[in-house]
Short mmCIF file of C-alpha atoms and ligand atoms in Angstrom, two decimals:
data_model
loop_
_atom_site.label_atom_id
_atom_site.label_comp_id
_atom_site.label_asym_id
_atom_site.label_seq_id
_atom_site.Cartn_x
_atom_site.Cartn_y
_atom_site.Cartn_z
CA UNK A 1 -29.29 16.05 -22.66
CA UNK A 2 -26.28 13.70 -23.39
CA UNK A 3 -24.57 16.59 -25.39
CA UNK A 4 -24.66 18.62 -22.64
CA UNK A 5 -23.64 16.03 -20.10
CA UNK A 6 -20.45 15.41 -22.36
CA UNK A 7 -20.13 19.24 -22.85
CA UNK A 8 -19.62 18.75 -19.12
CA UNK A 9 -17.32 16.28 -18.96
CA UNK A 10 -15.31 18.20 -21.92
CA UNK A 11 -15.13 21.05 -19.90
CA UNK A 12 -13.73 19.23 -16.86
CA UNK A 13 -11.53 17.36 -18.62
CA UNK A 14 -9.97 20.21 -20.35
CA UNK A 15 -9.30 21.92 -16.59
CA UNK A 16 -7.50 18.44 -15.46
CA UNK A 17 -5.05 19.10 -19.19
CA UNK A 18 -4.07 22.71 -17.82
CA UNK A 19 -3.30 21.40 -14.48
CA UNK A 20 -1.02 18.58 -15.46
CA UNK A 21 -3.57 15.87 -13.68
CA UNK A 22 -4.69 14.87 -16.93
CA UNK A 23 -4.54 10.87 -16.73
CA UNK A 24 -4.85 7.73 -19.19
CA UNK A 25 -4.81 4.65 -19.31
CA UNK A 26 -1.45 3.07 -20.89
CA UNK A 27 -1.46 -0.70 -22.74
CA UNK A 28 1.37 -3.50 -21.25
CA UNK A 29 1.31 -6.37 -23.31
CA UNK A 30 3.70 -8.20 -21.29
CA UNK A 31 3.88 -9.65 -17.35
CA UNK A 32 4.99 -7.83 -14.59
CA UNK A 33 8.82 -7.56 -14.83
CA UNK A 34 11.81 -5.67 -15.17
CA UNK A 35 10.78 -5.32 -18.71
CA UNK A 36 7.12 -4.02 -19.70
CA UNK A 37 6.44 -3.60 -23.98
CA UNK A 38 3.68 -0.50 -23.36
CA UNK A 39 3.05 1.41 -26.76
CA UNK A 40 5.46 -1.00 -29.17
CA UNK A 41 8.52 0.28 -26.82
CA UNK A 42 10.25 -1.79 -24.32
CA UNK A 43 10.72 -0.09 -20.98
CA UNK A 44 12.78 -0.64 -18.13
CA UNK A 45 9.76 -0.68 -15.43
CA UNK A 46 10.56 1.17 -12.09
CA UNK A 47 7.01 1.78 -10.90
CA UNK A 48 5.75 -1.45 -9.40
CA UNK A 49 4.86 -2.44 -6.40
CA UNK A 50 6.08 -6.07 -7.02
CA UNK A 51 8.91 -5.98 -4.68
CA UNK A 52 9.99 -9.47 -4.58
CA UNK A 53 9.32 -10.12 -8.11
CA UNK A 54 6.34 -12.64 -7.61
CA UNK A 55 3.47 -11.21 -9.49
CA UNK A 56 5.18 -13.57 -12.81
CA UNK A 57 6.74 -16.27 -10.60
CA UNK A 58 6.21 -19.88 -11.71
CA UNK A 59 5.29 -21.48 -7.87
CA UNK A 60 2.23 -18.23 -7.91
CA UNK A 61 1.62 -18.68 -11.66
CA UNK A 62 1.16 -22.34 -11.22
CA UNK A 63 -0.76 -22.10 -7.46
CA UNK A 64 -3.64 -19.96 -9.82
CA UNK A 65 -3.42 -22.51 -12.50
CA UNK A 66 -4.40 -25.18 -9.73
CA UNK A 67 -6.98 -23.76 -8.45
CA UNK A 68 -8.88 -23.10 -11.01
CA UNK A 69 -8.70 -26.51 -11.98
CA UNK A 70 -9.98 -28.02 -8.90
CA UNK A 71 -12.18 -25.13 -7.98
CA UNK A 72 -13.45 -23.02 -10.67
CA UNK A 73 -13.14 -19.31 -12.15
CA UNK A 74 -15.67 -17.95 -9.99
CA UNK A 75 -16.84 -17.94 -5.88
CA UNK A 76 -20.24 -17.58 -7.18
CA UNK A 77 -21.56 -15.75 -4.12
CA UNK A 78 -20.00 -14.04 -0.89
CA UNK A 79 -18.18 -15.54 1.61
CA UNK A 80 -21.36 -15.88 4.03
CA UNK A 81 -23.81 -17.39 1.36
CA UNK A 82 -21.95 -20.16 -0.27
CA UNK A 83 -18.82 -18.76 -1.40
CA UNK A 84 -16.13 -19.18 1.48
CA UNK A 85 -14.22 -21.90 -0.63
CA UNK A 86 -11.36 -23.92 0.61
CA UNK A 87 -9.01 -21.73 -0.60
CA UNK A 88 -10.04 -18.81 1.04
CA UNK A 89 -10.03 -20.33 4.44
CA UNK A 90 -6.53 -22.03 3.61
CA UNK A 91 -5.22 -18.00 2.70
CA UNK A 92 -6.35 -16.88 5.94
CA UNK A 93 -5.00 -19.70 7.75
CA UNK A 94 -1.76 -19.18 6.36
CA UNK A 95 -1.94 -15.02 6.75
CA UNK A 96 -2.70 -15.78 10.55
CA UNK A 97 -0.17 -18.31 10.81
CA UNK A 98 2.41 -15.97 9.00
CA UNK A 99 1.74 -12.64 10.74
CA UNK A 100 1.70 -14.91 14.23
CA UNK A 101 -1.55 -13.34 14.89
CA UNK A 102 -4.88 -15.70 16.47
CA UNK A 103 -6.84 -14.54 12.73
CA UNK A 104 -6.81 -13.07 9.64
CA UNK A 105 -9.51 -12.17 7.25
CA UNK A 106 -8.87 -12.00 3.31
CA UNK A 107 -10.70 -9.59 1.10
CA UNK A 108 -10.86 -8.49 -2.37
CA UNK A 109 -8.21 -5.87 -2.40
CA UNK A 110 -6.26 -3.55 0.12
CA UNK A 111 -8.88 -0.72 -0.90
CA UNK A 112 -11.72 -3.11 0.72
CA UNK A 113 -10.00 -4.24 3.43
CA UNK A 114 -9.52 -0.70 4.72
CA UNK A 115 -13.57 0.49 4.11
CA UNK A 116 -14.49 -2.98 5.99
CA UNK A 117 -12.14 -2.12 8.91
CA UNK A 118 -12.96 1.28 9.81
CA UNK A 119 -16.94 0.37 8.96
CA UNK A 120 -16.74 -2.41 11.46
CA UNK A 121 -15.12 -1.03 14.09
CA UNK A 122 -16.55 2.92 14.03
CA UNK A 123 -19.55 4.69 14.29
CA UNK A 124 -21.26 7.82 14.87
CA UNK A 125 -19.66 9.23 18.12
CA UNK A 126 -16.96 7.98 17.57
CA UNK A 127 -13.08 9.25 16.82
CA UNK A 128 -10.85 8.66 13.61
CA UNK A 129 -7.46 10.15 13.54
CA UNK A 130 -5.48 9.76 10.80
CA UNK A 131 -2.16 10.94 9.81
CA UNK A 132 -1.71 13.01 7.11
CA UNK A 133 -0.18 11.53 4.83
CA UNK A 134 -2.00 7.80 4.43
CA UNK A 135 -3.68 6.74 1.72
CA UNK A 136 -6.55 7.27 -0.20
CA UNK A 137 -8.64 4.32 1.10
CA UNK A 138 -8.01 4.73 4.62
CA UNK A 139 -9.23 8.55 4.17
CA UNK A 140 -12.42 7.39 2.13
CA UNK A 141 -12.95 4.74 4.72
CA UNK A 142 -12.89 7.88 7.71
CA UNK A 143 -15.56 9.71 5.52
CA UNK A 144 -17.39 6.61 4.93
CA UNK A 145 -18.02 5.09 8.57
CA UNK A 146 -19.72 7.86 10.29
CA UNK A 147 -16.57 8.55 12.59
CA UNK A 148 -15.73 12.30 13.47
CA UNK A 149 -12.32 12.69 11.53
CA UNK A 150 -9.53 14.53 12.72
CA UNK A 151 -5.86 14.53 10.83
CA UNK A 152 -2.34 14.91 12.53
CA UNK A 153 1.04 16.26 11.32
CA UNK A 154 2.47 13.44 9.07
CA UNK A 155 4.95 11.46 11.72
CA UNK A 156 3.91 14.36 14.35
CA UNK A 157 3.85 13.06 17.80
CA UNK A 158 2.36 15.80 19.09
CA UNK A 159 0.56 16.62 16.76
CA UNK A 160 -1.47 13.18 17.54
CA UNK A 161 -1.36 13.63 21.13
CA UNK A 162 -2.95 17.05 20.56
CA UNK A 163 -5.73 15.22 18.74
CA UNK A 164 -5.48 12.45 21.26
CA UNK A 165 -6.11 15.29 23.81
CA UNK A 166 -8.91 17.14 22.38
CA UNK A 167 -10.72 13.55 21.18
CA UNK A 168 -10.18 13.09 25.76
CA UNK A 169 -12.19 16.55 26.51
CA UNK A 170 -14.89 15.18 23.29
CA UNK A 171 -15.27 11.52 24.50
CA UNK A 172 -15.27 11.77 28.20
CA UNK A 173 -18.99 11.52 29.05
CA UNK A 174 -20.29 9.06 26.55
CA UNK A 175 -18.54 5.66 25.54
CA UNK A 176 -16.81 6.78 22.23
CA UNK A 177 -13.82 5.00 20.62
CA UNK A 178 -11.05 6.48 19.09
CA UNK A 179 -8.73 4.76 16.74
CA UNK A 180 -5.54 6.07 15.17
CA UNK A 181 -4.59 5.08 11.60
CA UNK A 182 -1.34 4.86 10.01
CA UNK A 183 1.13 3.48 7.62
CA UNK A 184 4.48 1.59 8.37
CA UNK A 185 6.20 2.71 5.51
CA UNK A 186 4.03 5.59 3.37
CA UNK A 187 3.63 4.77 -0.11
CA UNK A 188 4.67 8.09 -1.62
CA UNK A 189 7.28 8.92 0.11
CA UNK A 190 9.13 5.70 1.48
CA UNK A 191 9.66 6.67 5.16
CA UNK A 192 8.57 4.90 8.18
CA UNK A 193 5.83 5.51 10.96
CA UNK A 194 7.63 5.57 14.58
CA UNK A 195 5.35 2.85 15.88
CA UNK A 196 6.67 2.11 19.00
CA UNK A 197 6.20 5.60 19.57
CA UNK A 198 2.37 5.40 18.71
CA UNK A 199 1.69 2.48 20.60
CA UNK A 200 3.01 4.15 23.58
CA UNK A 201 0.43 6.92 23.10
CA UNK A 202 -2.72 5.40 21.91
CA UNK A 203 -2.06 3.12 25.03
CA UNK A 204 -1.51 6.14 27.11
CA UNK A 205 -4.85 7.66 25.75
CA UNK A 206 -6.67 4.33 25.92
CA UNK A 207 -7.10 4.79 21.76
CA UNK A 208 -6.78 1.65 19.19
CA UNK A 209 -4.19 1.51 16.83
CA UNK A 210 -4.58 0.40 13.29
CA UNK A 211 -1.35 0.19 10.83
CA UNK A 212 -1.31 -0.07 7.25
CA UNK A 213 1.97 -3.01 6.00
CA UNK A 214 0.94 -2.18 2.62
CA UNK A 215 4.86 -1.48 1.48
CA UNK A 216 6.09 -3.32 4.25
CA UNK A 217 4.97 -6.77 4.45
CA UNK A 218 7.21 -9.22 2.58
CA UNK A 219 9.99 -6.23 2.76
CA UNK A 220 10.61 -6.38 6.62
CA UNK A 221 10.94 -8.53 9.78
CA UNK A 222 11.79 -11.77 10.08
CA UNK A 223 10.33 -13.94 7.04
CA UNK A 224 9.18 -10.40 6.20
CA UNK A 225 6.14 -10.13 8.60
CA UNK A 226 6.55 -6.61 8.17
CA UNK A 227 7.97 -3.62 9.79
CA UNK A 228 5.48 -3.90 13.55
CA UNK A 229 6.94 -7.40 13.72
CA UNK A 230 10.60 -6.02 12.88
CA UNK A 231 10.14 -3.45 15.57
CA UNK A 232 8.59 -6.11 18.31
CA UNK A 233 4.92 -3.84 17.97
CA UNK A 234 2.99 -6.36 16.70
CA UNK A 235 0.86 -7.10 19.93
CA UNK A 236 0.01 -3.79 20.61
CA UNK A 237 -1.50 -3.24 17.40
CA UNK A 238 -5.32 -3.93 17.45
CA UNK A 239 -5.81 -4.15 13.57
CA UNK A 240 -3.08 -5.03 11.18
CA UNK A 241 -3.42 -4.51 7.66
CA UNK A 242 -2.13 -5.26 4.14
CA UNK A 243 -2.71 -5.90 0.73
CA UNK A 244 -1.48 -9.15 -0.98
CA UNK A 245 -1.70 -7.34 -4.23
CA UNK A 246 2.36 -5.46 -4.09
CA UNK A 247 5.23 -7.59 -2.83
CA UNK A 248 2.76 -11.04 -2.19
CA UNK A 249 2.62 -10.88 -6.37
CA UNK A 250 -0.96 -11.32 -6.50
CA UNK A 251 -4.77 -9.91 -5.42
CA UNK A 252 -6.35 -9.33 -2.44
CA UNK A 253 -5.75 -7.30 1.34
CA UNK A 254 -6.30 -8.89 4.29
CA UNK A 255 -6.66 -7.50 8.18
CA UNK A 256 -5.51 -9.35 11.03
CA UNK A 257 -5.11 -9.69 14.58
CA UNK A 258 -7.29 -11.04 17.87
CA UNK A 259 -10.19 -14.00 17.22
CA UNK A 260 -12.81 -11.47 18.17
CA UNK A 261 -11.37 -9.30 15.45
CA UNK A 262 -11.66 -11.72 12.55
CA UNK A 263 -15.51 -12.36 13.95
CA UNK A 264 -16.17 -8.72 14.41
CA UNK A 265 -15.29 -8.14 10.87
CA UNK A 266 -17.24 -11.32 9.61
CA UNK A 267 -20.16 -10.02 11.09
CA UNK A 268 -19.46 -6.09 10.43
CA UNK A 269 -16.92 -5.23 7.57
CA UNK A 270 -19.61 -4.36 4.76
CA UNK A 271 -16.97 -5.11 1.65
CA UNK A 272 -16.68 -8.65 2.49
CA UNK A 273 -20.52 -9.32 3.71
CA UNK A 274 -22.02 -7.34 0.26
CA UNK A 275 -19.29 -8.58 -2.54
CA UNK A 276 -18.39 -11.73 -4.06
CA UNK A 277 -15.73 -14.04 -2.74
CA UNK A 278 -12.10 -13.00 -4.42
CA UNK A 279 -12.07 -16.20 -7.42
CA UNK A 280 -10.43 -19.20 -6.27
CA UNK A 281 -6.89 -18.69 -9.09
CA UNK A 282 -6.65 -15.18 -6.36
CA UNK A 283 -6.73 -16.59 -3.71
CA UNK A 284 -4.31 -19.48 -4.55
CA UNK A 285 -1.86 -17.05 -6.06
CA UNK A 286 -1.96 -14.96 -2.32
CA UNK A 287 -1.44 -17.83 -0.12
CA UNK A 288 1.70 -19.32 -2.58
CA UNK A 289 3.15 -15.31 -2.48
CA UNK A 290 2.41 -15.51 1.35
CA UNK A 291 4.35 -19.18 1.48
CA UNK A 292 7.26 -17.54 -0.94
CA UNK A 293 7.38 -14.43 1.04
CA UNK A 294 8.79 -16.87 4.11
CA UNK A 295 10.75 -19.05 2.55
CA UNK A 296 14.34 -19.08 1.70
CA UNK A 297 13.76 -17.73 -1.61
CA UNK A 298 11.78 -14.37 0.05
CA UNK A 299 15.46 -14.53 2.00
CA UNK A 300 17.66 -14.25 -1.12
CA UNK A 301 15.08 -11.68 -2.74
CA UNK A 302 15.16 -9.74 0.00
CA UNK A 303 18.52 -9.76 0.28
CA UNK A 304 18.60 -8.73 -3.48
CA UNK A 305 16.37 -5.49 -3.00
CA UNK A 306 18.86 -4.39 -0.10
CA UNK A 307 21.71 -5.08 -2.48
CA UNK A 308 19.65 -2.85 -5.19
CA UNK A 309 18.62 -0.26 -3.36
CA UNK A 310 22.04 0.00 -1.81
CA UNK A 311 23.22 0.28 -5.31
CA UNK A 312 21.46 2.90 -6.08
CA UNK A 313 21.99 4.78 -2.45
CA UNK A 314 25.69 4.45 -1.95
CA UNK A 315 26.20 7.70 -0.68
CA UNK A 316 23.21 7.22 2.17
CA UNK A 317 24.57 6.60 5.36
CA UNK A 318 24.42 2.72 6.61
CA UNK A 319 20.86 2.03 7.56
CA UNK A 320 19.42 -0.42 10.17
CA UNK A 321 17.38 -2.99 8.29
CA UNK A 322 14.22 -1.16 9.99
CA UNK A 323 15.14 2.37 8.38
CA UNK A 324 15.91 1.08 4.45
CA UNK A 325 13.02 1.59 1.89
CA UNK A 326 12.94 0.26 -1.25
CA UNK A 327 10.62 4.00 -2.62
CA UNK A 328 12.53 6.54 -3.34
CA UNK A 329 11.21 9.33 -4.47
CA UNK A 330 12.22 11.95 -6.93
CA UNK A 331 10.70 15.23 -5.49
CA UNK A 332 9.85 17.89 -8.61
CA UNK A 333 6.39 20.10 -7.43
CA UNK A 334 5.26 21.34 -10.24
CA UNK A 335 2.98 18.93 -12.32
CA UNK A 336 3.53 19.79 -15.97
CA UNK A 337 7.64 19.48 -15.25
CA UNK A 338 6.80 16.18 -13.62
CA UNK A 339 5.27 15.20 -16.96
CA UNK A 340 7.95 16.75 -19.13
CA UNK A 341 10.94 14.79 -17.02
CA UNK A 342 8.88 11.20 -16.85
CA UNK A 343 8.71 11.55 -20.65
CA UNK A 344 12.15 12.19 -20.80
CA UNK A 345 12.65 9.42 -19.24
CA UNK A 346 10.37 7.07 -21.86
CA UNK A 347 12.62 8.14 -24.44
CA UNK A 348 15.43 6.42 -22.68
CA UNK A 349 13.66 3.78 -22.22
CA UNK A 350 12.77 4.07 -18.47
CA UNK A 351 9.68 4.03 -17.16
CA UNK A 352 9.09 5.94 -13.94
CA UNK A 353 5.48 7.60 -14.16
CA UNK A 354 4.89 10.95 -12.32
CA UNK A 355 2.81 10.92 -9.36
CA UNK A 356 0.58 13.47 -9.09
CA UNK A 357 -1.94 15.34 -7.76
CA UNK A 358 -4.50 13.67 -5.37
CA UNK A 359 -2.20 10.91 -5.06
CA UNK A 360 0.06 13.22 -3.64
CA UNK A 361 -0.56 17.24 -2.64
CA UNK A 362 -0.72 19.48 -5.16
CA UNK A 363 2.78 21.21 -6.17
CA UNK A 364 4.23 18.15 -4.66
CA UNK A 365 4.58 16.07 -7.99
CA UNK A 366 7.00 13.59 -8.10
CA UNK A 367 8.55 10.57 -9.82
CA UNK A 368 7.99 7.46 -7.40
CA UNK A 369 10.94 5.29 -7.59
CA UNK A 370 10.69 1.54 -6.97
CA UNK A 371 13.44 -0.81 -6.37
CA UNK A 372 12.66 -4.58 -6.96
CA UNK A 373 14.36 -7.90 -6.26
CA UNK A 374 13.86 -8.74 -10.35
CA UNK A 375 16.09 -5.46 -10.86
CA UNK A 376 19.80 -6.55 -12.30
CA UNK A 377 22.63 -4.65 -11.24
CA UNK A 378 22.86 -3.98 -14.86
CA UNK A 379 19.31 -2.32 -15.11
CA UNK A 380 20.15 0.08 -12.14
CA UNK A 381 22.95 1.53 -14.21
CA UNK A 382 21.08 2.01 -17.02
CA UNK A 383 18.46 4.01 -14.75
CA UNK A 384 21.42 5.73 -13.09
CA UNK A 385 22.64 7.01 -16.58
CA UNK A 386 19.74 8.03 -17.38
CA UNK A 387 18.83 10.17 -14.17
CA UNK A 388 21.83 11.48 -14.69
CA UNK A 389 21.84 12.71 -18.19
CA UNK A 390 18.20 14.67 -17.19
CA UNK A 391 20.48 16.04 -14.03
CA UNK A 392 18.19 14.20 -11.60
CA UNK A 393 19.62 13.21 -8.40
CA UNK A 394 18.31 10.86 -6.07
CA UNK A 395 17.96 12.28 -2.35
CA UNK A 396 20.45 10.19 -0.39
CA UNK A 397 18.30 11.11 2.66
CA UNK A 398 14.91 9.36 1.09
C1 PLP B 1 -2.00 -0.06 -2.52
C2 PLP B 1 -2.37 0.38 -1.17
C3 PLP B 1 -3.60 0.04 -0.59
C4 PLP B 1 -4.67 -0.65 -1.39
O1 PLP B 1 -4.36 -1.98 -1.62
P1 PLP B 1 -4.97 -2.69 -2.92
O2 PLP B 1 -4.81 -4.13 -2.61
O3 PLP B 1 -4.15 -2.23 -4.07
O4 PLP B 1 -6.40 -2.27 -3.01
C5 PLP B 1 -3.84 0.39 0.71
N1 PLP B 1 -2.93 1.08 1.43
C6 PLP B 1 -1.75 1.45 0.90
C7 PLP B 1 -0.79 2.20 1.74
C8 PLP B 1 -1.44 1.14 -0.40
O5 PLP B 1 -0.29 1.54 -0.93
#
C-alpha cells in the first residue's frame, strides 16, 4: 500500500519537474535583510515582503522578547476560552486606533483572516465576486463559505457591474448579500485597485465591499494606513483587511472596520473561534511594527522605499504617491526560462525567485521584484548590473 501511495506521489511529482512548478524548500540561516546566507552563499535578497525593514528591527525584536517574559510562549487556548491575553486586546486596540476604524480583530495570519471574513459574513444564497486576479486565500475563502462565486475582469469596471447586474436579476426575490472582494495593490503584479471607483458601484448595487491592504498598509496614506485611507475610501469600505506579517515585520492579519463587525466576526469567523490564540512574542512584535509603521521612523523608511524604487524607475514618468509600487515585476511566461534566468541571477549573487504557476497563471511566470526601505543605493546597482548583464529590463510602466 505505501509503495504504491509513493509510486503516486513519484508520479506527480515528476509531472510538476516537466512543467517547471517543481518547488522546494530553500535554508536561510540568517534574519530578514538585505542580505540572506541560503545554501553557504550570500545573496542580495529582493523577494520579501518586509517593506519597511522591520521583521529584524531592534524596537519589534525587543517588543517579542518582552512579552514572552511577562506572558509566556504560548496562548494556551483560543481567544474565547481563556486565551485572549493582554496583548492581543492591546494589538487590536492599536490596529483600530491606527486604521481610525471603531474595531479591529487580530488573527493568526492574513490567510485566516480572509477564510474568517468571508465565513462570517456569507452563506448559501448568497453572492461572492471576486476579481481576478486576488489571492489565493481570498479565492479558497469564496469556495469555502458556501457563497455562489462569480469572478470579474482584473480592474474591469464593467466587468463587475456585469456581475453586479446579473447577481440583481439572481438576488431580487430572496434576501441575498453580495460582497465584492479586492486588493489595493495586487501582490503579483504591483498595480492598484480603482477603489473609489468600486465603492461607487457596490453602493450603486447596494453590494459590500471588502479590500485586501496586504501590500499596502505601512506603504501608503498618511502614517501609512494604507492606500483606502490615501484615497479618502476608507468609510465606504465594510471590511478592511491586512496581514501584519509583510511591511508590519512580524505575524498575524487582522480585519477591521464597524463595532458590529469586530462582534460579528467574534461570534462567526471560524479561524479565530477553532484555533489557538497567535503566542503572546506575535502579538507584541505586530502591535510595535503597527506603532513603527506611524511613527517618524515609518516616515523616513517610507521615504527611503520611494527614493529606491525611484532609483530603480528613473525612466517612469513622475507618479502621485497613490500610483508608486514598491513590486515590480519582471514578466517572462514560460516557466522553465523563469527558472533558468532566477538562477542566473543566484550566480550573481541576487536573489529574486520566479513566481510561478498557481501563484500566478500559467505561461505568466515571472520574477517578482521587491523594493525595501533596508535596500542601499549601493545594493540597487548591484541588482541593476546584474539585470542588465542577463538583458533584463525592468518595465518602466509596472
Ligand atoms: C500574503 C498575503 C495574504 C496572506 O497573509 P499572511 O499573513 O501571509 O497569511 C493575503 N492577501 C494577500 C494579498 C497577500 O499578499
Amino acid at each position: 500500500m505505501m509503495n504504491d501511495f509513493d509510486g503516486e506521489m513519484a508520479r506527480r511529482l515528476a509531472a510538476l519537474r516537466a512543467d517547471g512548478l517543481w518547488r522546494e524548500l530553500r535554508r536561510v540561516e540568517t534574519p530578514q535583510s538585505p542580505r540572506l546566507r541560503i545554501g553557504g552563499q550570500t545573496l542580495l535578497n529582493f523577494a520579501s515582503n518586509d517593506y519597511l525593514g522591520l521583521a529584524n528591527d531592534p524596537a519589534v525584536r525587543e517588543a517579542a522578547i518582552r512579552a514572552v517574559e511577562q506572558y509566556g510562549a504560548g496562548a494556551g487556548a483560543s481567544r474565547l476560552v481563556c486565551g485572549s491575553l493582554a496583548p492581543h486586546h492591546a494589538l487590536d486596540e492599536a490596529l483600530a486606533a491606527f486604521k481610525g476604524v471603531e474595531a479591529a480583530l487580530s488573527f493568526s495570519s492574513g490567510y485566516a483572516s480572509a477564510l474568517g471574513a468571508l465565513g462570517a459574513l456569507l452563506g448559501r444564497g448568497d453572492f461572492v465576486i471576486l476579481d481576478q486576479r486576488v489571492h489565493a486565500s481570498i479565492v479558497d475563502a469564496a469556495r469555502l463559505c458556501g457563497a455562489k462565486l462569480r469572478v470579474f475582469n482584473h480592474n474591469d469596471l464593467d466587468s463587475l457591474e456585469a456581475r453586479l447586474k446579473w447577481v440583481r436579476a439572481q438576488a431580487s426575490a430572496r434576501k441575498a448579500r453580495a460582497l465584492v472582494v479586492t486588493e489595493s495593490v495586487f501582490s503579483m503584479d504591483g498595480d492598484h485597485a480603482p477603489l473609489r471607483e468600486l465603492a461607487a458601484l457596490k453602493e450603486r448595487y447596494g453590494a459590500w465591499l471588502m479590500v485586501d491592504e496586504a501590500h499596502a498598509v505601512g506603504l501608503y496614506g498618511a502614517r501609512g494606513r494604507g492606500l483606502a485611507a490615501a484615497l479618502g475610501v476608507s468609510e465606504r469600505i465594510e471590511v478592511q483587511m491586512g496581514t501584519l506579517g509583510k511591511a508590519m515585520g512580524a505575524a498575524g492579519g487582522y480585519l477591521c472596520g464597524s463595532r458590529a463587525l469586530v462582534d460579528c466576526l467574534i461570534n462567526r469567523a471560524r479561524p479565530f473561534l477553532f484555533s489557538t490564540a497567535p503566542v503572546p512574542a506575535a502579538v507584541a512584535a505586530a502591535a510595535a511594527g503597527v506603532r513603527l509603521a506611524q511613527s517618524r521612523t515609518g516616515e523616513e523608511r517610507r521615504a527611503r522605499l520611494w527614493q529606491n524604487v525611484a532609483r530603480l524607475l528613473p525612466a517612469a514618468p513622475a507618479r502621485a504617491p497613490t500610483d508608486r509600487s514598491a513590486i515590480i515585476p519582471i514578466r517572462i511566461g514560460d516557466e522553465a526560462r523563469a527558472l533558468a534566468i532566477a538562477d542566473a541571477l543566484r550566480a550573481r549573487e541576487i536573489f529574486l525567485p520566479a513566481i510561478r504557476y498557481p501563484t500566478v497563471a500559467r505561461g505568466a511566470a515571472r520574477l517578482r521584484l521587491t523594493v525595501t526601505a533596508a535596500h542601499t543605493p549601493a545594493d540597487l546597482d548591484q541588482l541593476q548590473a546584474a539585470l542588465d548583464a542577463l538583458g533584463l529590463e525592468l518595465d518602466p510602466g509596472s
